[in-house]
Amino acid sequence: MQRIIRFRNHSIFLILGGVFVGIVLFCALISIIYLPDDPMATNSMTKLAAPSADHLFGCDHEGRDVLSRVILGSRPTVIISLLGILIALLLGMLLGSAAGYFGGAPDHFLMLISDSIMAFPGILLALVFVAVIGKGLPGLIFGLGIVFAPSYARIFRTGIRQLKDREYILLARLIGVKPPRILFVHLFPGLVPQLAPAIVVGIANMAMAEAGLSYLGQGVQIPQPSLGNMLMEGQSYLVYAPWIIIFPSIYLLFYVLGMYFLSEGVRMKFKTGGV
Amino acid sequence: MNYFLRRILQLIGTLFVVSLITFAAFYIIPGDPARVILGPEATEAQVEALREELGLNRSMLQTFSDWLTGTLRGDLGESLIFRQPVTDLVAQKIPVTLTIAAMSIFMTIIAAFPLGIAAARKPGKFADQLISVIGHFFLAFPPIVLALVITLLLGLTFKLFIAGEYVSYTDSISGFIASLFFPSIAVAIPKIAVFQKFIRTSIIAERSKDYVRTAKSHGLSNMMVMIRHILPNSLVPIITVLSIVASEILGGVLVVEMVFNIPGISRLLIFGIENRDYPLTAGIVLYLAVMTVIVYFVADILHSLVDPRIRLK
């Protein structure tokens, strides 16, 4: 009984984060089967219309329903941030494990590459990669995935270097366990406390980067809505129709803030320190 | 001296890879700058002639080695669209971007230290909780959203500044600084939240060490222990994080500049990307990468000054 009543700090973060992220995820999912209005249909009658019963979030400069656009626009944010992190994680796992497990020359080479990538401000390199791979979902997912990979490579490398000389690993090698099995069964589980919060924060940062790229016109292309390009389009109407940017802002904030809260909760649960 | 020499060699290696990535990336971008310049009306022969003139028909390795030798002499080549030296174009815009970045870094430092120290004074008590809650909120504030909120709230509602107004540094230095004040705040706020949290953690970790108890038992005041012992010893990780924060600030400035409509480097960068002007874009990317690498390098030097043990590693 006492355990239930006692104030559990990390569960507050997990619940709050879960609710915030849940709202955005729910919208992204629901957009597949239902939208309150056609998000692409322009209508000269409802140009810059204020929020009302017909259009809960109001209408934008082309008379499009902001609610529908926000719901549809949260889809690229969710897809890109989740798949992008998956790519970053896979790349980071591959490079970081190779560097950490083998050491020596491969380690030096891979770390030089990763240092070089980290020497750029993230958004700058993302701009370059997206320009190469192409604007639109695949370009954003792979471009951001490559940019975010080095930080995961680092976690894998450091963790594996710390763990690989432990006795249980030496014994596993001694009885002839193959390196892939050692990595997946014996080493990676030990990295979860560092990885889990880093992954969740990465999702948030990637959502912000995607919004930034779309805002700069280098991400999701108009008229396809995304939270970032809605901010770009709506900015000129800030004075007359602030709702055009307020609602996408709130959605983006929910997603990012929610992910940060989740990561804080996860971190407290695993009791790992750090920023 | 050996340590610094090794660091400089590492630095040069990093910059070489950076420029190789930049250049390779921009060389394989689909699209034809010659076509962009001449427009859709031009005939295939005209486009071909311009391609030859701009040197677009040479192999990538040839172009890269030319570009690299030029760069080593301080010549980043000529913009394909503007037909002006890239260094001149960048020199007009980069002071604005760097001023915002420098102001943001400065704001981050002067705000984060007092906040971090205040929060670390009595962990878990009211001040700490308050700073932590507000900090968590701003930690995750996307810079674009923050910039828009500042424009909407402080600019349009409370009329603290005129949205979209920019004073060039050639007209008035004080006006220039003032017009960049709110953009810098928009970049700095999330970073203050990150940085103060880190300072708090480092101070708390450092304070539990034995020498702090010894210093206190010698009768030093809390204030003196903090200034003379705890802060200097927690500086090494703090400097590392500050260098990462500084590089993120540079990235944040690129976006916030566009929101506040400031004629900095980011508009030139986007223009370069959209028009396939790769000498221009590669030049800007290299400039910004050099800035970031310099920040890391300075952090390394500061490390070895603060903690001489690092040089021996």
Coordinates of C-alpha atoms in Angstrom, one line a residue:
Chain A
M1 CA 0.0 0.0 0.0
Q2 CA 2.8 2.4 1.0
R3 CA 4.5 1.8 -2.3
I4 CA 1.5 2.9 -4.3
I5 CA 1.0 6.1 -2.3
R6 CA 4.6 7.1 -2.2
F7 CA 5.4 9.9 -4.7
R8 CA 7.3 8.2 -7.5
N9 CA 9.1 10.9 -9.4
H10 CA 9.8 9.0 -12.6
S11 CA 6.3 7.8 -13.1
I12 CA 5.1 11.5 -13.2
F13 CA 7.4 12.1 -16.1
L14 CA 6.4 8.9 -17.8
I15 CA 2.7 9.6 -17.5
L16 CA 2.9 13.3 -18.6
G17 CA 5.2 12.4 -21.5
G18 CA 3.0 9.5 -22.5
V19 CA -0.1 11.7 -22.6
F20 CA 1.6 14.4 -24.7
V21 CA 3.2 12.0 -27.1
G22 CA 0.0 9.9 -27.1
I23 CA -2.1 12.9 -28.4
V24 CA 0.2 13.4 -31.3
L25 CA 0.5 9.7 -32.1
F26 CA -3.2 9.3 -31.9
C27 CA -3.7 12.1 -34.4
A28 CA -1.1 10.7 -36.8
L29 CA -2.8 7.3 -36.6
I30 CA -6.4 8.7 -37.0
S31 CA -5.3 10.7 -40.0
I32 CA -5.2 7.4 -42.0
I33 CA -9.0 6.8 -41.6
Y34 CA -10.6 10.1 -40.7
L35 CA -10.0 13.8 -41.2
P36 CA -12.6 16.4 -40.2
D37 CA -12.2 18.3 -43.5
D38 CA -10.2 18.1 -46.7
P39 CA -6.7 19.4 -45.7
M40 CA -5.9 20.4 -49.3
A41 CA -9.2 22.0 -50.3
T42 CA -8.8 25.7 -50.7
N43 CA -11.8 27.9 -50.1
S44 CA -12.0 31.6 -50.7
M45 CA -15.0 32.0 -48.4
T46 CA -13.1 30.9 -45.3
K47 CA -9.8 32.6 -45.9
L48 CA -8.1 33.4 -42.5
A49 CA -11.4 32.5 -40.7
A50 CA -11.0 32.5 -36.9
P51 CA -11.6 29.3 -35.0
S52 CA -15.3 28.5 -34.8
A53 CA -17.6 25.5 -34.5
D54 CA -17.2 24.6 -38.2
H55 CA -13.4 24.9 -38.1
L56 CA -12.2 24.3 -34.5
F57 CA -8.6 25.6 -35.2
G58 CA -9.7 28.2 -37.8
C59 CA -8.6 28.4 -41.4
D60 CA -5.4 29.4 -43.1
H61 CA -4.6 32.0 -45.9
E62 CA -6.1 29.7 -48.5
G63 CA -9.2 28.8 -46.5
R64 CA -7.9 25.3 -45.6
D65 CA -9.0 23.8 -42.3
V66 CA -6.1 24.1 -39.9
L67 CA -7.3 21.2 -37.7
S68 CA -7.2 18.8 -40.6
R69 CA -3.8 20.1 -41.7
V70 CA -2.4 19.8 -38.2
I71 CA -3.7 16.2 -37.9
L72 CA -2.3 15.3 -41.3
G73 CA 0.8 17.3 -40.7
S74 CA 1.8 15.5 -37.5
R75 CA 2.1 12.3 -39.6
P76 CA 5.4 13.2 -41.3
T77 CA 6.8 14.3 -37.9
V78 CA 6.0 11.0 -36.3
I79 CA 7.1 8.9 -39.3
I80 CA 10.4 10.7 -39.9
S81 CA 11.4 10.9 -36.2
L82 CA 10.6 7.2 -35.5
L83 CA 12.1 5.7 -38.7
G84 CA 15.0 8.2 -38.8
I85 CA 16.0 7.1 -35.3
L86 CA 15.8 3.5 -36.4
I87 CA 18.2 4.2 -39.2
A88 CA 20.5 6.2 -36.9
L89 CA 20.4 3.4 -34.3
L90 CA 21.2 0.7 -36.9
L91 CA 24.1 2.7 -38.4
G92 CA 25.3 3.6 -35.0
M93 CA 25.1 0.0 -33.8
L94 CA 27.0 -1.2 -36.8
L95 CA 29.8 1.4 -36.7
G96 CA 30.0 1.7 -33.0
S97 CA 30.2 -2.1 -32.4
A98 CA 32.8 -2.5 -35.0
A99 CA 34.9 0.3 -33.6
G100 CA 34.5 -0.8 -30.0
Y101 CA 34.8 -4.5 -30.5
F102 CA 37.8 -4.6 -32.9
G103 CA 39.6 -1.4 -31.7
G104 CA 42.8 -0.4 -33.5
A105 CA 42.7 0.9 -37.1
P106 CA 39.0 0.4 -37.7
D107 CA 38.3 2.2 -34.5
H108 CA 40.5 5.2 -35.5
F109 CA 39.0 5.4 -38.9
L110 CA 35.4 5.2 -37.8
M111 CA 35.9 7.7 -35.0
L112 CA 37.5 10.2 -37.4
I113 CA 34.4 9.9 -39.6
S114 CA 32.1 10.3 -36.6
D115 CA 34.1 13.2 -35.2
S116 CA 33.9 14.9 -38.6
I117 CA 30.2 14.5 -38.8
M118 CA 29.8 15.8 -35.3
A119 CA 31.9 18.8 -36.1
F120 CA 29.0 20.2 -38.2
P121 CA 26.0 21.8 -36.6
G122 CA 23.4 19.1 -37.1
I123 CA 20.9 21.0 -39.1
L124 CA 23.6 22.1 -41.6
L125 CA 24.7 18.6 -42.4
A126 CA 21.0 17.5 -42.6
L127 CA 20.5 20.3 -45.2
V128 CA 23.3 18.9 -47.2
F129 CA 22.2 15.3 -47.0
V130 CA 18.6 16.0 -47.7
A131 CA 19.7 18.0 -50.8
V132 CA 21.6 15.0 -52.0
I133 CA 19.1 12.3 -51.3
G134 CA 16.1 14.4 -52.2
K135 CA 13.4 16.3 -50.3
G136 CA 10.5 14.3 -49.1
L137 CA 10.2 11.4 -46.7
P138 CA 13.0 9.1 -47.8
G139 CA 15.5 11.9 -48.0
L140 CA 14.6 13.2 -44.6
I141 CA 14.6 9.8 -42.9
F142 CA 18.0 8.8 -44.3
G143 CA 19.5 12.3 -44.2
L144 CA 18.6 12.8 -40.5
G145 CA 19.4 9.2 -39.8
I146 CA 23.0 9.7 -41.0
V147 CA 23.4 12.9 -39.0
F148 CA 22.1 11.4 -35.8
A149 CA 24.1 8.1 -36.2
P150 CA 27.5 9.2 -34.6
S151 CA 26.0 9.9 -31.2
Y152 CA 24.7 6.4 -31.0
A153 CA 27.9 5.0 -32.5
R154 CA 29.6 6.6 -29.6
I155 CA 27.4 5.0 -27.0
F156 CA 27.9 1.6 -28.5
R157 CA 31.6 2.1 -28.8
T158 CA 32.2 3.3 -25.3
G159 CA 29.9 0.8 -23.8
I160 CA 31.4 -2.1 -25.6
R161 CA 34.9 -1.0 -24.7
Q162 CA 34.0 -0.9 -21.1
L163 CA 32.2 -4.3 -21.1
K164 CA 34.2 -6.4 -23.4
D165 CA 37.0 -7.2 -21.0
R166 CA 34.7 -8.3 -18.2
E167 CA 35.1 -11.9 -17.2
Y168 CA 31.8 -13.1 -18.4
I169 CA 32.6 -11.9 -21.9
L170 CA 36.1 -13.4 -21.8
L171 CA 34.6 -16.7 -20.7
A172 CA 32.0 -16.6 -23.5
R173 CA 34.7 -16.1 -26.0
L174 CA 36.7 -18.9 -24.4
I175 CA 33.9 -21.4 -24.9
G176 CA 33.7 -20.3 -28.5
V177 CA 30.7 -18.0 -28.7
K178 CA 30.7 -16.1 -32.0
P179 CA 31.1 -12.3 -32.0
P180 CA 27.6 -11.5 -33.2
R181 CA 26.0 -13.6 -30.4
I182 CA 28.4 -12.0 -27.9
L183 CA 27.3 -8.6 -29.1
F184 CA 23.6 -9.2 -29.2
V185 CA 23.1 -11.5 -26.2
H186 CA 25.9 -10.4 -23.8
L187 CA 26.8 -6.8 -24.6
F188 CA 23.8 -4.9 -25.9
P189 CA 21.5 -5.6 -22.9
G190 CA 24.1 -3.9 -20.8
L191 CA 23.8 -0.7 -22.9
V192 CA 20.1 -0.3 -22.5
P193 CA 20.3 2.1 -19.6
Q194 CA 22.4 4.5 -21.7
L195 CA 20.6 3.9 -25.0
A196 CA 17.0 4.1 -24.0
P197 CA 17.0 7.7 -22.8
A198 CA 19.3 8.7 -25.7
I199 CA 16.9 7.1 -28.2
V200 CA 13.8 9.0 -26.8
V201 CA 15.7 12.3 -26.7
G202 CA 16.9 11.6 -30.3
I203 CA 13.3 11.2 -31.5
A204 CA 12.5 14.6 -30.0
N205 CA 15.6 16.2 -31.5
M206 CA 14.9 14.6 -34.9
A207 CA 11.3 16.0 -34.8
M208 CA 12.7 19.4 -34.2
A209 CA 15.2 19.1 -37.0
E210 CA 12.5 17.9 -39.4
A211 CA 10.4 20.9 -38.5
G212 CA 13.4 23.1 -39.0
L213 CA 14.1 21.7 -42.4
S214 CA 10.5 21.9 -43.5
Y215 CA 10.3 25.4 -42.2
L216 CA 13.3 26.3 -44.3
G217 CA 11.5 24.8 -47.3
Q218 CA 14.0 21.9 -47.5
G219 CA 11.9 19.2 -45.9
V220 CA 8.3 18.1 -46.5
Q221 CA 7.2 20.1 -49.6
I222 CA 4.0 22.2 -49.8
P223 CA 1.1 21.7 -50.3
Q224 CA 1.6 18.5 -48.4
P225 CA 1.2 19.7 -44.8
S226 CA 3.8 19.2 -42.1
L227 CA 4.1 21.0 -38.8
G228 CA 7.3 22.8 -40.0
N229 CA 6.0 24.1 -43.3
M230 CA 2.7 25.2 -41.8
L231 CA 4.8 27.5 -39.5
M232 CA 6.6 28.8 -42.6
E233 CA 3.4 29.4 -44.5
G234 CA 1.5 30.9 -41.6
Q235 CA 4.2 33.3 -40.4
S236 CA 3.2 36.1 -42.7
Y237 CA -0.3 36.1 -41.2
L238 CA 1.0 36.2 -37.6
V239 CA -0.8 39.5 -36.9
Y240 CA -4.2 38.7 -38.5
A241 CA -4.5 35.0 -38.0
P242 CA -2.2 33.7 -35.3
W243 CA -4.1 30.4 -35.1
I244 CA -2.4 29.2 -38.3
I245 CA 0.9 28.9 -36.5
I246 CA -0.3 28.5 -32.9
F247 CA -1.9 25.1 -33.4
P248 CA 1.0 23.4 -35.3
S249 CA 3.4 25.0 -32.7
I250 CA 1.4 23.4 -29.9
Y251 CA 1.4 20.0 -31.6
L252 CA 5.2 20.1 -32.2
L253 CA 5.7 21.3 -28.6
F254 CA 3.6 18.4 -27.3
Y255 CA 5.5 15.8 -29.2
V256 CA 9.0 17.2 -28.4
L257 CA 8.2 18.0 -24.7
G258 CA 6.5 14.7 -24.3
M259 CA 9.5 12.8 -25.6
Y260 CA 11.8 14.8 -23.3
F261 CA 9.6 13.9 -20.3
L262 CA 9.6 10.3 -21.4
S263 CA 13.4 10.2 -21.6
E264 CA 13.6 11.9 -18.2
G265 CA 11.3 9.2 -16.8
V266 CA 13.3 6.4 -18.5
R267 CA 16.6 7.8 -17.2
M268 CA 15.3 8.0 -13.6
K269 CA 14.0 4.5 -13.9
F270 CA 17.4 3.2 -14.9
K271 CA 19.1 5.7 -12.5
T272 CA 21.6 6.9 -15.1
G273 CA 22.9 10.4 -14.6
G274 CA 24.0 13.0 -17.2
V275 CA 22.3 16.0 -18.8
Chain B
M1 CA 53.9 20.9 -26.6
N2 CA 53.5 17.4 -28.0
Y3 CA 49.8 17.5 -26.9
F4 CA 49.0 20.6 -28.8
L5 CA 50.8 19.4 -31.9
R6 CA 48.8 16.2 -31.8
R7 CA 45.5 18.1 -31.4
I8 CA 46.3 20.3 -34.3
L9 CA 47.1 17.4 -36.6
Q10 CA 43.8 15.8 -35.5
L11 CA 42.1 19.1 -36.3
I12 CA 43.5 19.2 -39.8
G13 CA 42.5 15.6 -40.4
T14 CA 38.9 16.4 -39.3
L15 CA 38.7 19.5 -41.5
F16 CA 40.0 17.5 -44.5
V17 CA 37.2 14.9 -44.1
V18 CA 34.7 17.6 -43.5
S19 CA 35.6 19.3 -46.8
L20 CA 35.6 16.0 -48.6
I21 CA 32.1 15.2 -47.3
T22 CA 30.8 18.7 -48.2
F23 CA 32.3 18.6 -51.6
A24 CA 31.3 15.1 -52.5
A25 CA 27.8 15.7 -51.3
F26 CA 27.4 18.8 -53.4
Y27 CA 28.9 17.2 -56.4
I28 CA 26.4 14.4 -56.6
I29 CA 23.4 16.6 -56.0
P30 CA 21.1 16.1 -59.0
G31 CA 20.5 19.3 -61.0
D32 CA 22.5 21.5 -63.2
P33 CA 23.7 24.9 -62.2
A34 CA 24.2 25.9 -65.8
R35 CA 20.5 25.2 -66.5
V36 CA 19.5 27.2 -63.5
I37 CA 21.5 30.2 -64.7
L38 CA 20.3 30.1 -68.3
G39 CA 16.7 29.2 -67.5
P40 CA 14.4 26.7 -69.4
E41 CA 14.5 28.7 -72.6
A42 CA 18.2 28.1 -73.4
T43 CA 19.2 25.5 -76.0
E44 CA 21.2 22.4 -75.1
A45 CA 24.2 23.8 -76.9
Q46 CA 24.2 27.0 -74.8
V47 CA 23.9 25.0 -71.6
E48 CA 26.8 22.8 -72.7
A49 CA 29.0 25.8 -73.5
L50 CA 28.3 27.3 -70.0
R51 CA 29.0 23.9 -68.4
E52 CA 32.3 23.9 -70.1
E53 CA 33.0 27.5 -69.1
L54 CA 32.1 26.9 -65.4
G55 CA 34.2 23.7 -65.3
L56 CA 31.2 21.5 -64.6
N57 CA 32.4 18.8 -67.1
R58 CA 35.5 17.9 -65.3
S59 CA 35.8 14.8 -63.1
M60 CA 34.9 15.2 -59.4
L61 CA 38.4 14.3 -58.2
Q62 CA 39.9 17.0 -60.5
T63 CA 37.4 19.6 -59.3
F64 CA 38.0 18.6 -55.6
S65 CA 41.7 18.8 -55.8
D66 CA 41.5 22.2 -57.5
W67 CA 39.0 23.4 -54.9
L68 CA 41.2 22.0 -52.1
T69 CA 44.4 23.7 -53.3
G70 CA 42.4 26.9 -53.8
T71 CA 40.9 26.6 -50.3
L72 CA 44.4 26.1 -48.8
R73 CA 45.4 29.4 -50.3
G74 CA 42.3 31.0 -48.8
D75 CA 40.4 31.1 -52.1
L76 CA 37.0 29.3 -52.0
G77 CA 36.4 29.9 -55.7
E78 CA 33.6 31.8 -57.3
S79 CA 29.9 31.5 -56.8
L80 CA 28.3 30.1 -60.0
I81 CA 25.2 32.3 -59.8
F82 CA 26.5 35.5 -58.3
R83 CA 29.8 35.3 -60.2
Q84 CA 31.6 36.8 -57.2
P85 CA 34.2 35.2 -54.9
V86 CA 32.6 33.1 -52.3
T87 CA 34.8 34.6 -49.6
D88 CA 33.4 38.1 -50.4
L89 CA 29.8 36.9 -50.2
V90 CA 30.4 35.0 -47.0
A91 CA 32.3 38.0 -45.5
Q92 CA 29.2 40.2 -45.9
K93 CA 26.9 37.8 -44.1
I94 CA 28.9 35.9 -41.6
P95 CA 29.4 38.8 -39.1
V96 CA 25.7 38.8 -38.5
T97 CA 25.4 35.1 -37.9
L98 CA 28.5 35.0 -35.6
T99 CA 27.2 38.0 -33.6
I100 CA 23.9 36.2 -32.9
A101 CA 25.8 33.1 -32.0
A102 CA 28.3 34.9 -29.7
M103 CA 25.5 36.8 -28.0
S104 CA 23.6 33.6 -27.4
I105 CA 26.6 31.9 -26.0
F106 CA 27.3 34.8 -23.7
M107 CA 23.6 34.9 -22.5
T108 CA 23.8 31.1 -21.9
I109 CA 26.9 31.4 -19.8
I110 CA 25.7 34.4 -17.7
A111 CA 22.3 33.0 -17.1
A112 CA 23.1 29.3 -16.6
F113 CA 25.8 29.6 -14.0
P114 CA 23.7 31.5 -11.4
L115 CA 20.7 29.2 -12.1
G116 CA 22.8 26.0 -11.8
I117 CA 24.5 27.2 -8.6
A118 CA 21.2 28.3 -7.1
A119 CA 19.6 25.0 -7.9
A120 CA 22.5 23.0 -6.5
R121 CA 22.5 24.9 -3.2
K122 CA 19.7 22.8 -1.7
P123 CA 18.8 19.9 -4.0
G124 CA 15.2 18.9 -3.9
K125 CA 14.1 22.1 -2.1
F126 CA 11.8 24.8 -3.6
A127 CA 14.3 26.8 -5.6
D128 CA 15.7 23.6 -7.2
Q129 CA 12.2 22.2 -8.0
L130 CA 11.1 25.5 -9.5
I131 CA 14.2 25.9 -11.7
S132 CA 13.9 22.2 -12.7
V133 CA 10.2 22.4 -13.7
I134 CA 10.8 25.6 -15.8
G135 CA 14.0 24.2 -17.1
H136 CA 12.3 21.0 -18.3
F137 CA 9.7 23.0 -20.1
F138 CA 12.2 25.2 -22.0
L139 CA 14.7 22.4 -22.6
A140 CA 12.4 20.9 -25.2
F141 CA 11.2 24.1 -26.8
P142 CA 11.8 24.0 -30.5
P143 CA 13.8 27.1 -31.5
I144 CA 11.4 28.0 -34.4
V145 CA 8.4 27.8 -32.0
L146 CA 10.2 29.8 -29.4
A147 CA 11.2 32.4 -32.0
L148 CA 7.6 32.7 -33.2
V149 CA 6.2 32.9 -29.7
I150 CA 8.7 35.7 -28.9
T151 CA 7.7 37.6 -32.1
L152 CA 4.0 37.2 -31.3
L153 CA 4.2 37.9 -27.6
L154 CA 7.0 40.3 -27.1
G155 CA 7.0 41.9 -30.5
L156 CA 3.4 42.1 -31.7
T157 CA 1.5 42.1 -28.4
F158 CA 3.8 44.0 -25.9
K159 CA 5.6 45.9 -28.7
L160 CA 9.0 45.5 -27.0
F161 CA 10.6 45.4 -30.5
I162 CA 9.5 45.8 -34.1
A163 CA 9.1 42.4 -35.7
G164 CA 11.2 42.0 -38.8
E165 CA 13.3 45.1 -38.1
Y166 CA 17.0 44.8 -38.7
V167 CA 19.7 47.4 -38.4
S168 CA 22.9 46.8 -40.3
Y169 CA 26.2 47.0 -38.4
T170 CA 27.4 49.4 -41.0
D171 CA 24.7 51.9 -39.9
S172 CA 24.8 51.6 -36.2
I173 CA 26.6 49.2 -34.0
S174 CA 24.3 49.6 -31.0
G175 CA 21.2 49.4 -33.2
F176 CA 22.7 46.3 -34.8
I177 CA 23.2 44.6 -31.3
A178 CA 19.7 45.7 -30.2
S179 CA 18.0 44.3 -33.3
L180 CA 19.8 40.9 -32.7
F181 CA 18.9 40.8 -29.0
F182 CA 15.6 39.0 -29.2
P183 CA 16.8 36.5 -31.9
S184 CA 19.7 35.7 -29.6
I185 CA 17.4 35.1 -26.7
A186 CA 15.3 32.7 -28.8
V187 CA 18.4 30.7 -29.5
A188 CA 19.8 30.9 -26.0
I189 CA 16.7 29.9 -23.8
P190 CA 16.7 26.2 -24.5
K191 CA 20.5 26.1 -24.2
I192 CA 20.3 27.9 -20.8
A193 CA 17.9 25.1 -19.7
V194 CA 20.3 22.4 -20.8
F195 CA 23.4 24.1 -19.5
Q196 CA 22.1 25.1 -16.0
K197 CA 21.0 21.5 -15.5
F198 CA 24.4 20.2 -16.3
I199 CA 26.1 22.7 -14.0
R200 CA 23.8 21.7 -11.2
T201 CA 24.7 18.0 -11.7
S202 CA 28.4 18.7 -11.8
I203 CA 28.4 20.8 -8.7
I204 CA 26.4 18.3 -6.7
A205 CA 28.8 15.5 -7.8
E206 CA 31.9 17.6 -7.0
R207 CA 30.5 18.7 -3.6
S208 CA 30.3 15.2 -2.2
K209 CA 34.0 14.7 -2.5
D210 CA 36.3 14.5 0.5
Y211 CA 38.4 17.6 -0.2
V212 CA 35.2 19.8 0.1
R213 CA 34.5 18.5 3.6
T214 CA 38.2 19.2 4.5
A215 CA 38.0 22.7 3.1
K216 CA 34.8 23.3 5.1
S217 CA 36.3 21.9 8.3
H218 CA 39.2 24.4 7.8
G219 CA 36.6 27.1 8.3
L220 CA 36.1 28.3 4.8
S221 CA 32.7 29.8 4.1
N222 CA 30.4 28.0 1.7
M223 CA 30.9 30.9 -0.8
M224 CA 34.7 30.5 -0.7
V225 CA 34.5 26.7 -1.1
M226 CA 32.2 27.2 -4.1
I227 CA 34.4 29.7 -5.8
R228 CA 37.8 28.4 -4.9
H229 CA 37.3 24.6 -4.9
I230 CA 34.0 23.3 -6.3
L231 CA 33.7 25.5 -9.4
P232 CA 37.3 25.2 -10.7
N233 CA 37.2 21.4 -10.3
S234 CA 33.9 21.0 -12.1
L235 CA 35.0 23.1 -15.0
V236 CA 36.3 20.3 -17.1
P237 CA 33.0 18.6 -17.9
I238 CA 31.3 22.0 -18.0
I239 CA 33.7 23.2 -20.7
T240 CA 33.0 20.1 -22.7
V241 CA 29.3 20.6 -22.5
L242 CA 29.7 24.3 -23.3
S243 CA 31.5 23.5 -26.5
I244 CA 28.7 21.1 -27.6
V245 CA 26.1 23.7 -26.7
A246 CA 28.0 26.3 -28.7
S247 CA 28.0 24.2 -31.8
E248 CA 24.2 23.6 -31.3
I249 CA 23.8 27.3 -30.9
L250 CA 25.4 27.8 -34.3
G251 CA 22.9 25.4 -35.8
G252 CA 20.0 27.1 -34.0
V253 CA 21.0 30.5 -35.3
L254 CA 20.6 29.2 -38.9
V255 CA 16.9 28.5 -38.3
V256 CA 16.1 31.5 -36.0
E257 CA 17.7 33.9 -38.5
M258 CA 15.0 32.9 -41.0
V259 CA 12.2 33.3 -38.5
F260 CA 13.3 36.8 -37.6
N261 CA 14.1 37.6 -41.3
I262 CA 17.7 38.6 -40.6
P263 CA 20.0 38.8 -43.6
G264 CA 22.6 36.3 -42.2
I265 CA 24.3 33.4 -43.7
S266 CA 21.4 31.0 -43.7
R267 CA 19.5 32.7 -46.5
L268 CA 22.6 32.6 -48.6
L269 CA 23.0 28.9 -47.7
I270 CA 19.5 28.0 -48.7
F271 CA 19.9 30.0 -51.9
G272 CA 23.1 28.1 -52.7
I273 CA 21.4 24.7 -52.1
E274 CA 18.3 25.5 -54.1
N275 CA 20.3 26.8 -57.1
R276 CA 22.9 24.1 -57.1
D277 CA 25.6 26.7 -56.5
Y278 CA 28.0 24.2 -55.0
P279 CA 31.1 26.4 -54.7
L280 CA 29.0 28.8 -52.6
T281 CA 27.3 26.1 -50.5
A282 CA 30.5 24.1 -50.0
G283 CA 32.2 27.4 -48.9
I284 CA 29.6 28.3 -46.4
V285 CA 29.5 24.8 -45.0
L286 CA 33.3 24.8 -44.6
Y287 CA 33.2 28.2 -42.9
L288 CA 30.6 27.0 -40.4
A289 CA 32.5 23.7 -39.9
V290 CA 35.7 25.6 -39.2
M291 CA 33.9 27.7 -36.7
T292 CA 32.6 24.6 -34.9
V293 CA 36.0 22.9 -35.0
I294 CA 37.6 26.0 -33.6
V295 CA 35.1 26.0 -30.7
Y296 CA 36.0 22.4 -29.9
F297 CA 39.7 23.2 -30.2
V298 CA 39.5 26.1 -27.8
A299 CA 37.6 23.9 -25.4
D300 CA 40.4 21.4 -25.6
I301 CA 43.0 24.0 -24.9
L302 CA 41.0 25.4 -22.0
H303 CA 40.7 21.8 -20.6
S304 CA 44.5 21.4 -20.5
L305 CA 44.8 24.8 -18.9
V306 CA 42.2 24.0 -16.2
D307 CA 43.4 20.5 -15.7
P308 CA 47.1 19.9 -16.6
R309 CA 46.6 16.1 -16.1
I310 CA 44.8 16.0 -19.5
R311 CA 48.0 16.9 -21.4
L312 CA 49.7 13.7 -20.1
K313 CA 47.0 11.3 -21.4

